[in-house]
CSV table of N, CA and C in Angstrom, one decimal:
chain,number,residue,atom,x,y,z
H,9,MET,N,-4.4,-39.7,6.3
H,9,MET,CA,-4.3,-38.3,5.8
H,9,MET,C,-5.5,-38.0,5.0
H,10,ASN,N,-6.1,-36.8,5.3
H,10,ASN,CA,-7.3,-36.3,4.6
H,10,ASN,C,-6.8,-35.5,3.4
H,11,ILE,N,-7.0,-36.1,2.2
H,11,ILE,CA,-6.5,-35.5,1.0
H,11,ILE,C,-7.3,-34.2,0.6
H,12,LYS,N,-8.6,-34.2,0.9
H,12,LYS,CA,-9.4,-33.0,0.6
H,12,LYS,C,-8.9,-31.8,1.4
H,13,THR,N,-8.5,-32.0,2.6
H,13,THR,CA,-8.0,-30.9,3.4
H,13,THR,C,-6.6,-30.4,2.9
H,14,VAL,N,-5.8,-31.4,2.4
H,14,VAL,CA,-4.5,-31.0,1.9
H,14,VAL,C,-4.7,-30.2,0.6
H,15,ILE,N,-5.6,-30.6,-0.3
H,15,ILE,CA,-5.8,-29.9,-1.5
H,15,ILE,C,-6.4,-28.5,-1.3
H,16,PHE,N,-7.4,-28.4,-0.3
H,16,PHE,CA,-8.0,-27.2,0.0
H,16,PHE,C,-7.0,-26.2,0.6
H,17,SER,N,-6.1,-26.7,1.5
H,17,SER,CA,-5.1,-25.8,2.0
H,17,SER,C,-4.1,-25.3,0.9
H,18,GLY,N,-3.8,-26.2,-0.1
H,18,GLY,CA,-3.0,-25.8,-1.2
H,18,GLY,C,-3.6,-24.8,-2.0
H,19,ILE,N,-4.9,-24.9,-2.3
H,19,ILE,CA,-5.6,-23.9,-3.1
H,19,ILE,C,-5.7,-22.6,-2.4
H,20,MET,N,-6.0,-22.6,-1.2
H,20,MET,CA,-6.1,-21.3,-0.4
H,20,MET,C,-4.7,-20.6,-0.4
H,21,THR,N,-3.7,-21.3,-0.2
H,21,THR,CA,-2.3,-20.7,-0.1
H,21,THR,C,-1.9,-20.3,-1.5
H,22,ALA,N,-2.4,-21.0,-2.6
H,22,ALA,CA,-2.1,-20.6,-4.0
H,22,ALA,C,-2.7,-19.2,-4.3
H,23,LEU,N,-4.0,-19.0,-3.8
H,23,LEU,CA,-4.6,-17.7,-4.0
H,23,LEU,C,-3.8,-16.6,-3.3
H,24,ILE,N,-3.4,-16.9,-2.1
H,24,ILE,CA,-2.6,-15.9,-1.4
H,24,ILE,C,-1.3,-15.6,-2.1
H,25,GLY,N,-0.6,-16.7,-2.7
H,25,GLY,CA,0.6,-16.5,-3.4
H,25,GLY,C,0.4,-15.7,-4.7
H,26,ALA,N,-0.7,-16.0,-5.4
H,26,ALA,CA,-1.1,-15.2,-6.6
H,26,ALA,C,-1.3,-13.7,-6.3
H,27,MET,N,-1.9,-13.4,-5.1
H,27,MET,CA,-2.1,-12.0,-4.7
H,27,MET,C,-0.7,-11.4,-4.4
H,28,LEU,N,0.1,-12.1,-3.7
H,28,LEU,CA,1.5,-11.6,-3.5
H,28,LEU,C,2.2,-11.3,-4.8
H,29,GLY,N,2.1,-12.2,-5.7
H,29,GLY,CA,2.7,-12.0,-7.0
H,29,GLY,C,2.2,-10.8,-7.7
H,30,LEU,N,0.9,-10.5,-7.6
H,30,LEU,CA,0.3,-9.3,-8.2
H,30,LEU,C,0.9,-8.1,-7.5
H,31,GLY,N,1.0,-8.2,-6.2
H,31,GLY,CA,1.5,-7.0,-5.4
H,31,GLY,C,3.0,-6.7,-5.8
H,32,VAL,N,3.8,-7.8,-5.9
H,32,VAL,CA,5.2,-7.6,-6.3
H,32,VAL,C,5.3,-7.0,-7.7
H,33,ASN,N,4.4,-7.5,-8.6
H,33,ASN,CA,4.4,-7.0,-9.9
H,33,ASN,C,4.0,-5.5,-10.0
H,34,HIS,N,3.0,-5.1,-9.1
H,34,HIS,CA,2.6,-3.7,-9.1
H,34,HIS,C,3.6,-2.8,-8.6
H,35,ILE,N,4.4,-3.3,-7.6
H,35,ILE,CA,5.4,-2.5,-7.0
H,35,ILE,C,6.6,-2.3,-8.0
H,36,SER,N,6.9,-3.4,-8.7
H,36,SER,CA,8.0,-3.3,-9.7
H,36,SER,C,7.7,-2.6,-11.0
H,37,GLN,N,6.4,-2.5,-11.3
H,37,GLN,CA,5.8,-1.9,-12.5
H,37,GLN,C,6.4,-2.4,-13.8
H,38,ARG,N,6.6,-3.7,-13.8
H,38,ARG,CA,7.0,-4.4,-15.1
H,38,ARG,C,5.8,-5.2,-15.6
H,39,THR,N,5.2,-4.8,-16.7
H,39,THR,CA,4.1,-5.5,-17.2
H,39,THR,C,4.5,-6.8,-17.9
H,40,ALA,N,5.7,-6.9,-18.4
H,40,ALA,CA,6.1,-8.1,-19.2
H,40,ALA,C,6.2,-9.3,-18.3
H,41,ARG,N,6.4,-9.1,-17.0
H,41,ARG,CA,6.6,-10.3,-16.1
H,41,ARG,C,5.3,-10.6,-15.3
H,42,ARG,N,4.2,-10.0,-15.6
H,42,ARG,CA,3.0,-10.2,-14.9
H,42,ARG,C,2.5,-11.7,-14.8
H,43,PRO,N,2.4,-12.4,-16.0
H,43,PRO,CA,2.0,-13.8,-15.9
H,43,PRO,C,2.9,-14.7,-15.1
H,44,LEU,N,4.2,-14.4,-15.3
H,44,LEU,CA,5.2,-15.2,-14.6
H,44,LEU,C,5.1,-15.0,-13.1
H,45,SER,N,5.0,-13.8,-12.6
H,45,SER,CA,4.9,-13.6,-11.2
H,45,SER,C,3.6,-14.1,-10.6
H,46,VAL,N,2.5,-14.0,-11.3
H,46,VAL,CA,1.2,-14.6,-10.7
H,46,VAL,C,1.3,-16.1,-10.7
H,47,ILE,N,1.7,-16.7,-11.8
H,47,ILE,CA,1.7,-18.2,-11.9
H,47,ILE,C,2.8,-18.7,-10.9
H,48,GLY,N,3.9,-18.1,-10.9
H,48,GLY,CA,5.0,-18.5,-9.9
H,48,GLY,C,4.5,-18.4,-8.5
H,49,GLY,N,3.9,-17.3,-8.1
H,49,GLY,CA,3.3,-17.2,-6.8
H,49,GLY,C,2.3,-18.2,-6.4
H,50,ALA,N,1.4,-18.5,-7.4
H,50,ALA,CA,0.3,-19.5,-7.2
H,50,ALA,C,0.9,-20.9,-7.0
H,51,VAL,N,1.9,-21.3,-7.9
H,51,VAL,CA,2.5,-22.6,-7.8
H,51,VAL,C,3.2,-22.8,-6.5
H,52,LEU,N,4.0,-21.8,-6.2
H,52,LEU,CA,4.8,-21.8,-4.9
H,52,LEU,C,3.9,-21.9,-3.7
H,53,GLY,N,2.8,-21.1,-3.7
H,53,GLY,CA,1.8,-21.2,-2.6
H,53,GLY,C,1.1,-22.5,-2.5
H,54,PHE,N,0.8,-23.1,-3.6
H,54,PHE,CA,0.1,-24.4,-3.6
H,54,PHE,C,1.1,-25.5,-3.0
H,55,VAL,N,2.3,-25.5,-3.4
H,55,VAL,CA,3.3,-26.4,-2.9
H,55,VAL,C,3.5,-26.3,-1.4
H,56,ILE,N,3.7,-25.0,-1.0
H,56,ILE,CA,4.0,-24.8,0.4
H,56,ILE,C,2.8,-25.1,1.3
H,57,GLY,N,1.6,-24.7,0.8
H,57,GLY,CA,0.4,-25.0,1.6
H,57,GLY,C,0.1,-26.5,1.7
H,58,SER,N,0.2,-27.2,0.6
H,58,SER,CA,0.0,-28.6,0.6
H,58,SER,C,1.0,-29.4,1.5
H,59,ALA,N,2.2,-29.0,1.4
H,59,ALA,CA,3.3,-29.6,2.2
H,59,ALA,C,3.1,-29.4,3.6
H,60,TYR,N,2.7,-28.2,4.0
H,60,TYR,CA,2.5,-27.8,5.4
H,60,TYR,C,1.4,-28.6,6.0
H,61,GLU,N,0.3,-28.7,5.3
H,61,GLU,CA,-0.9,-29.4,5.8
H,61,GLU,C,-0.6,-30.9,5.9
H,62,ALA,N,0.1,-31.5,4.9
H,62,ALA,CA,0.5,-32.9,4.9
H,62,ALA,C,1.4,-33.2,6.1
H,63,ILE,N,2.3,-32.3,6.4
H,63,ILE,CA,3.2,-32.5,7.5
H,63,ILE,C,2.4,-32.4,8.8
H,64,GLN,N,1.5,-31.4,8.9
H,64,GLN,CA,0.8,-31.3,10.1
H,64,GLN,C,-0.2,-32.4,10.4
H,65,GLN,N,-0.7,-33.0,9.4
H,65,GLN,CA,-1.6,-34.2,9.6
H,65,GLN,C,-0.8,-35.5,9.9
H,66,ASN,N,0.5,-35.5,9.5
H,66,ASN,CA,1.3,-36.7,9.7
H,66,ASN,C,1.9,-36.8,11.1
H,67,LYS,N,1.7,-35.7,12.0
H,67,LYS,CA,2.2,-35.8,13.3
H,67,LYS,C,1.5,-36.9,14.1
H,68,PRO,N,2.2,-37.7,14.9
H,68,PRO,CA,1.6,-38.7,15.7
H,68,PRO,C,0.8,-38.2,16.8
H,69,GLU,N,-0.3,-38.8,17.1
H,69,GLU,CA,-1.2,-38.3,18.2
H,69,GLU,C,-0.6,-38.9,19.5
H,70,PRO,N,-0.8,-38.2,20.6
H,70,PRO,CA,-0.3,-38.7,21.9
H,70,PRO,C,-1.1,-39.9,22.3
H,71,GLU,N,-0.3,-40.9,22.8
H,71,GLU,CA,-1.0,-42.2,23.3
H,71,GLU,C,-1.5,-42.0,24.7
H,72,GLU,N,-2.6,-42.6,25.0
H,72,GLU,CA,-3.2,-42.6,26.3
H,72,GLU,C,-2.8,-43.9,27.0
H,73,ASP,N,-2.6,-43.8,28.3
H,73,ASP,CA,-2.3,-45.0,29.1
H,73,ASP,C,-3.6,-45.6,29.5
H,74,ILE,N,-3.8,-46.8,29.1
H,74,ILE,CA,-5.1,-47.5,29.4
H,74,ILE,C,-5.0,-48.3,30.7
H,75,ASN,N,-3.9,-48.4,31.4
H,75,ASN,CA,-3.7,-49.2,32.5
H,75,ASN,C,-4.0,-48.5,33.8
H,76,GLU,N,-4.5,-47.2,33.7
H,76,GLU,CA,-4.8,-46.5,35.0
H,76,GLU,C,-6.0,-46.9,35.6
């Protein structure tokens, strides 16, 4: 498993999650919850992105038949 790819995927998804948190906060217009929504979106995005990439890299590759 390539750990650099897993971390990069987590960071990129965390940025998307933070932007979604800002969007939700802007729609709800509650300034008191701004840090919570941004941090929560970023953490959730990092966890989902890292887990997805780790699962995708863990899939077994198809075996080739060498007796042909």
